[in-house]
Short mmCIF file of C-alpha atoms in Angstrom, two decimals:
data_model
loop_
_atom_site.label_atom_id
_atom_site.label_comp_id
_atom_site.label_asym_id
_atom_site.label_seq_id
_atom_site.Cartn_x
_atom_site.Cartn_y
_atom_site.Cartn_z
CA ILE A 1 70.19 -6.62 -55.65
CA LYS A 2 68.03 -5.80 -58.67
CA VAL A 3 66.44 -2.75 -60.30
CA ILE A 4 63.82 -2.85 -63.06
CA VAL A 5 63.21 0.53 -64.65
CA LYS A 6 60.40 1.53 -67.01
CA ASP A 7 60.52 4.34 -69.56
CA VAL A 8 58.61 7.50 -68.71
CA TYR A 9 55.99 8.99 -71.06
CA PRO A 10 55.32 12.65 -70.16
CA ALA A 11 51.62 12.62 -71.15
CA TYR A 12 51.02 10.02 -68.43
CA TYR A 13 52.47 12.17 -65.63
CA GLN A 14 49.32 11.95 -63.50
CA PHE A 15 49.28 8.17 -63.89
CA TYR A 16 52.78 7.88 -62.46
CA ASN A 17 51.72 9.53 -59.21
CA THR A 18 50.08 6.24 -58.23
CA TYR A 19 51.91 3.74 -60.46
CA PRO A 20 55.61 2.84 -59.93
CA ILE A 21 58.22 3.68 -62.56
CA ALA A 22 60.69 1.13 -61.19
CA LEU A 23 60.97 -1.90 -58.93
CA VAL A 24 63.89 -2.32 -56.51
CA THR A 25 64.62 -5.73 -55.02
CA ILE A 26 66.36 -5.45 -51.65
CA LYS A 27 67.94 -8.24 -49.59
CA ASN A 28 68.25 -8.02 -45.82
CA LEU A 29 71.72 -9.31 -44.89
CA ALA A 30 71.12 -8.82 -41.17
CA SER A 31 70.19 -11.57 -38.72
CA HIS A 32 67.08 -9.68 -37.66
CA PRO A 33 64.11 -8.04 -39.46
CA ILE A 34 64.48 -4.54 -40.84
CA GLU A 35 62.08 -1.97 -42.25
CA VAL A 36 62.92 -0.36 -45.57
CA ASN A 37 61.68 2.81 -47.25
CA VAL A 38 62.65 3.80 -50.80
CA ARG A 39 62.82 7.44 -51.89
CA SER A 40 63.19 8.36 -55.54
CA GLU A 41 63.59 11.49 -57.60
CA ILE A 42 64.48 12.53 -61.15
CA ASP A 43 66.28 15.86 -61.21
CA PHE A 44 64.28 18.68 -62.87
CA TYR A 45 61.29 16.46 -63.69
CA SER A 46 60.16 15.46 -60.18
CA GLU A 47 58.01 17.84 -58.19
CA ARG A 48 59.28 16.23 -54.98
CA PRO A 49 60.73 12.86 -53.93
CA GLY A 50 58.43 9.87 -54.06
CA GLU A 51 58.36 7.44 -51.13
CA SER A 52 57.37 3.79 -50.97
CA GLY A 53 56.58 3.75 -47.27
CA PHE A 54 58.27 1.28 -44.92
CA THR A 55 58.20 -2.43 -45.75
CA GLU A 56 59.40 -5.08 -43.30
CA ILE A 57 61.95 -7.59 -44.61
CA ALA A 58 62.67 -10.72 -42.58
CA ALA A 59 66.22 -11.74 -41.70
CA GLY A 60 67.88 -13.01 -44.86
CA GLY A 61 64.75 -12.22 -46.85
CA THR A 62 64.15 -10.11 -49.94
CA ALA A 63 61.39 -7.73 -51.01
CA ALA A 64 60.52 -6.08 -54.31
CA ILE A 65 59.63 -2.48 -53.48
CA PRO A 66 57.93 -0.13 -55.96
CA VAL A 67 59.67 3.13 -56.79
CA ASN A 68 57.37 6.10 -57.22
CA ALA A 69 57.98 9.50 -58.78
CA ILE A 70 55.90 12.60 -58.20
CA PHE A 71 55.64 14.43 -61.52
CA GLY A 72 53.97 17.67 -62.50
CA PRO A 73 53.07 19.44 -65.76
CA ARG A 74 56.69 20.47 -66.40
CA LEU A 75 57.34 16.88 -67.46
CA LEU A 76 55.38 17.87 -70.59
CA LYS A 77 58.25 20.16 -71.56
CA ALA A 78 60.31 17.13 -72.54
CA GLY A 79 61.52 17.33 -76.13
CA ASP A 80 63.06 14.37 -77.92
CA ASN A 81 63.64 11.07 -76.15
CA LYS A 82 66.62 11.40 -73.85
CA PRO A 83 68.14 9.66 -70.85
CA ALA A 84 67.77 10.99 -67.33
CA VAL A 85 69.06 9.92 -63.93
CA LEU A 86 66.79 8.28 -61.39
CA ASP A 87 68.25 8.87 -57.92
CA ILE A 88 67.23 6.30 -55.31
CA GLU A 89 67.78 6.37 -51.58
CA VAL A 90 67.16 3.21 -49.56
CA GLU A 91 66.49 3.83 -45.88
CA GLY A 92 66.69 0.84 -43.55
CA ARG A 93 65.87 0.88 -39.86
CA ALA A 94 66.04 -1.61 -36.99
CA GLY A 95 66.84 0.29 -33.83
CA GLN A 96 69.09 2.57 -35.83
CA THR A 97 68.76 4.00 -39.34
CA GLU A 98 71.09 3.52 -42.28
CA THR A 99 70.75 4.85 -45.81
CA LYS A 100 72.30 3.86 -49.10
CA ASP A 101 72.14 5.89 -52.30
CA PHE A 102 72.45 4.79 -55.89
CA SER A 103 71.42 6.01 -59.32
CA THR A 104 70.25 4.39 -62.52
CA GLN A 105 69.43 5.60 -66.00
CA ILE A 106 65.89 6.08 -67.16
CA VAL A 107 64.51 7.23 -70.52
CA ILE A 108 62.19 10.24 -70.71
CA HIS A 109 60.23 10.14 -73.96
CA SER A 110 59.00 13.22 -75.85
CA ARG A 111 55.80 14.93 -74.74
CA ASN A 112 53.89 13.56 -77.75
CA ALA A 113 55.15 9.99 -77.45
CA TRP A 114 52.59 7.24 -77.01
CA ASN A 115 53.44 3.57 -76.54
CA GLY A 116 50.25 2.37 -78.25
CA ASP A 117 48.44 1.42 -75.02
CA MET A 118 44.90 2.58 -75.75
CA ASP A 119 44.08 2.90 -72.06
CA LYS A 120 46.83 5.53 -71.81
CA LEU A 121 45.55 7.57 -74.76
CA VAL A 122 43.02 9.15 -72.40
CA TYR A 123 45.90 11.13 -70.85
CA PHE A 124 46.18 13.15 -74.07
CA VAL A 125 42.60 14.42 -73.64
CA THR A 126 42.80 17.95 -72.21
CA PRO A 127 39.34 19.45 -71.58
CA GLY A 128 40.84 21.87 -69.06
CA ASP A 129 43.21 23.44 -71.58
CA ASP A 130 42.38 27.17 -71.60
CA ARG A 131 42.27 27.42 -75.39
CA ILE A 132 40.04 24.36 -75.78
CA PHE A 133 37.74 25.32 -72.91
CA THR A 134 37.33 28.95 -74.00
CA LYS A 135 36.89 28.19 -77.71
CA ASN A 136 34.16 25.61 -77.16
CA ARG A 137 32.30 27.63 -74.57
CA THR A 138 32.30 30.51 -77.07
CA ILE A 139 30.94 28.28 -79.84
CA VAL A 140 28.06 26.84 -77.82
CA GLY A 141 27.41 30.19 -76.15
CA GLN A 142 26.14 31.47 -79.49
CA LEU A 143 23.54 28.69 -79.75
CA GLU A 144 19.92 29.22 -78.85
CA ILE A 145 19.14 25.99 -77.03
CA ASP A 146 15.92 25.36 -75.13
CA PRO A 147 17.13 24.82 -71.54
CA ASP A 148 14.54 22.04 -71.13
CA THR A 149 15.49 20.10 -74.24
CA GLU A 150 16.96 16.62 -73.94
CA PHE A 151 18.95 17.19 -77.12
CA GLU A 152 21.35 19.77 -75.70
CA SER A 153 24.39 17.49 -75.85
CA VAL A 154 23.60 16.40 -79.42
CA VAL A 155 23.23 20.00 -80.60
CA LYS A 156 26.51 20.97 -78.95
CA ALA A 157 28.37 17.95 -80.35
CA TYR A 158 26.95 18.60 -83.82
CA THR A 159 27.92 22.27 -83.74
CA VAL A 160 31.45 21.73 -82.43
CA PHE A 161 32.18 19.00 -85.01
CA ASN A 162 30.95 21.08 -87.95
CA THR A 163 32.75 24.15 -86.65
CA MET A 164 36.02 22.21 -86.72
CA ARG A 165 35.20 21.16 -90.28
CA ASP A 166 34.46 24.74 -91.30
CA LYS A 167 37.76 25.86 -89.75
CA GLY A 168 39.54 23.54 -92.17
CA ILE A 169 40.67 20.78 -89.79
CA ARG A 170 41.25 17.63 -91.82
CA TYR A 171 42.26 14.00 -91.46
CA HIS A 172 45.85 13.21 -92.36
CA ARG A 173 46.85 9.56 -92.61
CA ASP A 174 49.73 8.61 -90.32
CA THR A 175 52.67 6.56 -91.53
CA ASN A 176 52.81 2.92 -90.49
CA ILE A 177 54.94 2.65 -87.36
CA ALA A 178 56.79 -0.48 -86.25
CA PHE A 179 55.39 -2.08 -83.10
CA TYR A 180 58.58 -1.37 -81.12
CA LYS A 181 58.55 2.37 -81.85
CA ASP A 182 56.51 5.13 -80.25
CA ASP A 183 53.53 6.58 -82.04
CA ARG A 184 53.11 10.35 -81.95
CA VAL A 185 49.89 11.87 -80.63
CA GLN A 186 49.03 15.55 -80.87
CA PHE A 187 47.36 17.36 -78.03
CA ALA A 188 44.10 19.09 -78.97
CA ASP A 189 45.63 22.57 -79.18
CA GLU A 190 48.36 21.27 -81.49
CA THR A 191 45.83 19.72 -83.89
CA ILE A 192 43.92 23.01 -84.01
CA ARG A 193 47.13 24.91 -84.72
CA LEU A 194 48.34 22.45 -87.39
CA GLY A 195 44.91 22.02 -88.95
CA ASN A 196 45.16 18.25 -89.38
CA GLY A 197 45.80 14.96 -87.61
CA ASP A 198 45.45 11.21 -87.90
CA CYS A 199 42.63 9.19 -86.32
CA ASP A 200 44.24 9.28 -82.85
CA ASP A 201 44.74 13.04 -83.02
CA LEU A 202 41.21 13.78 -84.20
CA VAL A 203 39.60 11.55 -81.59
CA VAL A 204 41.69 13.23 -78.87
CA LEU A 205 40.68 16.65 -80.21
CA TYR A 206 36.95 15.90 -80.37
CA ALA A 207 36.97 14.18 -76.96
CA SER A 208 38.75 17.20 -75.46
CA CYS A 209 36.16 19.53 -76.96
CA LEU A 210 33.17 17.51 -75.76
CA GLU A 211 34.58 16.83 -72.30
CA SER A 212 35.20 20.58 -71.90
CA LEU A 213 31.43 21.00 -72.36
CA GLY A 214 30.60 18.34 -69.79
CA ILE A 215 29.75 15.67 -72.39
CA ARG A 216 31.08 12.22 -71.54
CA THR A 217 33.12 10.43 -74.19
CA ALA A 218 34.68 7.04 -74.85
CA PHE A 219 37.15 5.62 -77.35
CA VAL A 220 36.31 2.63 -79.52
CA GLU A 221 39.46 0.65 -80.27
CA VAL A 222 39.30 -1.76 -83.21
CA MET A 223 42.06 -4.40 -83.47
CA ASP A 224 40.55 -6.21 -86.45
CA PRO A 225 42.31 -9.59 -86.86
CA ASN A 226 41.95 -9.20 -90.62
CA GLU A 227 43.73 -5.83 -90.67
CA GLU A 228 47.35 -4.91 -89.96
CA ILE A 229 46.59 -1.51 -88.47
CA ALA A 230 44.33 -0.72 -85.51
CA HIS A 231 41.64 1.92 -85.82
CA LEU A 232 39.96 4.31 -83.40
CA TYR A 233 36.74 6.30 -83.32
CA LEU A 234 34.61 7.98 -80.67
CA LEU A 235 31.37 7.54 -78.70
CA PHE A 236 29.70 10.39 -76.87
CA ASP A 237 26.88 10.37 -74.34
CA THR A 238 23.74 12.20 -75.46
CA GLY A 239 22.22 11.93 -71.99
CA ILE A 240 18.96 10.80 -73.61
CA PRO A 241 17.21 7.78 -72.04
CA PRO A 242 16.82 4.65 -74.21
CA GLU A 243 13.02 4.94 -74.35
CA GLU A 244 13.45 8.25 -76.22
CA GLY A 245 15.76 6.74 -78.84
CA HIS A 246 13.15 7.03 -81.59
CA ARG A 247 13.45 10.81 -81.30
CA ILE A 248 17.09 10.61 -82.41
CA SER A 249 16.63 7.98 -85.10
CA THR A 250 13.93 5.48 -86.05
CA ASN A 251 16.81 3.10 -86.80
CA GLU A 252 17.96 1.75 -83.44
CA LYS A 253 21.20 0.57 -85.05
CA ARG A 254 22.30 4.21 -85.34
CA PHE A 255 23.04 4.47 -81.62
CA VAL A 256 24.45 2.55 -78.66
CA ILE A 257 22.81 2.08 -75.27
CA ARG A 258 25.28 1.92 -72.41
CA SER A 259 25.82 3.17 -68.87
CA GLY A 260 29.35 4.56 -69.18
CA ASN A 261 30.57 6.09 -65.91
CA SER A 262 27.10 6.08 -64.33
CA ARG A 263 24.68 3.28 -63.61
CA ILE A 264 21.96 4.84 -65.72
CA ASP A 265 21.59 3.68 -69.32
CA THR A 266 21.70 6.46 -71.91
CA ILE A 267 22.08 6.73 -75.66
CA TRP A 268 25.60 7.18 -77.05
CA LEU A 269 26.43 8.10 -80.66
CA PRO A 270 29.43 6.61 -82.54
CA ILE A 271 31.40 9.20 -84.54
CA GLU A 272 34.01 8.44 -87.22
CA THR A 273 36.26 11.50 -86.89
CA THR A 274 38.41 10.75 -89.95
CA VAL A 275 35.61 12.03 -92.20
CA ILE A 276 35.52 15.41 -90.49
CA ASP A 277 35.54 17.12 -93.89
CA GLN A 278 32.11 15.55 -94.60
CA GLY A 279 30.46 16.83 -91.44
CA PHE A 280 28.72 15.41 -88.39
CA ASP A 281 25.92 13.51 -90.14
CA LYS A 282 28.32 11.47 -92.29
CA ALA A 283 30.66 10.89 -89.34
CA TRP A 284 27.73 9.58 -87.30
CA GLU A 285 26.52 7.36 -90.16
CA LEU A 286 29.93 5.74 -90.67
CA GLY A 287 30.60 5.43 -86.94
CA ALA A 288 27.29 3.66 -86.39
CA LEU A 289 27.94 1.37 -89.35
CA ALA A 290 31.41 0.44 -88.07
CA TYR A 291 30.09 -0.27 -84.57
CA LEU A 292 27.32 -2.47 -85.97
CA GLU A 293 29.49 -4.42 -88.41
CA GLU A 294 32.65 -4.82 -86.32
CA GLY A 295 31.31 -4.79 -82.80
CA ILE A 296 28.01 -6.65 -83.20
CA VAL A 297 27.74 -8.58 -86.48
CA ARG A 298 31.35 -9.81 -86.44
CA ASN A 299 31.32 -10.23 -82.64
CA GLY A 300 34.25 -7.87 -82.08
CA LEU A 301 32.96 -6.77 -78.68
CA SER A 302 32.35 -10.29 -77.39
CA GLU A 303 35.67 -11.56 -78.80
CA GLY A 304 37.62 -8.62 -77.38
CA TRP A 305 39.12 -7.11 -80.54
CA VAL A 306 36.71 -4.19 -80.24
CA ARG A 307 37.01 -2.38 -76.90
CA ILE A 308 35.31 0.66 -75.39
CA ILE A 309 37.50 2.84 -73.18
CA ASP A 310 35.79 5.59 -71.19
CA VAL A 311 37.88 8.74 -71.09
CA ASN A 312 37.23 9.15 -67.37
CA ARG A 313 37.58 5.51 -66.46
CA GLY A 314 39.48 2.41 -67.67
CA SER A 315 38.41 -0.05 -70.32
CA LEU A 316 35.07 -1.86 -70.38
#
């Protein structure tokens, strides 16, 4: 009796394997309970039909049943926004089985489309991309790092950032986009190929590089109430315990102590990727300053307009 359909964003394809893309409300017109299962599929894009599993509906009752779709990487081949057909089969059983089929339109956005939900930006991070993985392993493979040093992650992060700078990758300001329109986010390999990107693109690139080296990362989202445009920069985990912080900087305001995905506190460094042309040291300086001023002094973290989103977990 009712279908609510959500647009599909290709970069989130793994997310949709556990999160419904539509909601179907079904009414049982029989005088006895029935069990209902909903199958769904989008031609070409679905790897196989998704199934809701059977839900019991009382006589004369209704139930809102989630519609799932099983997507794979080929969803990322989507070009411009275009409509597609969501085919739905409702299977009801109560002694005997009956099925009813219907279709509805759904919009598949382009592979680079992002709806502005910062928690979904993590799906653009691609540490497993062959080009990203190989390039960064080659870069750090040339370093002579003491295997017992606690600064391994810092040295790797420093080298990768300055290598990107030396390769000519630069910040390019994005145009202001109306709230009802998609933003466009480049995947890491696209930013390398193009040689530039906005703050979202550069954070995604650097996070992809560090994650490919086993270094944990997090986004810092800033929705400053005094600014019209949101901003984004990056935190990465040095793996160094808090008691060794003085070995990184005698100024404790230059780093952040947090647990991230583990329950062990470590030191994280804030990096402002938009100043990539000025190198790692400047990016660290400005990132630390922004975190201090916006997150701590102006209470952005406690008031919620500054958020930390771990790349491998939801928001904190």
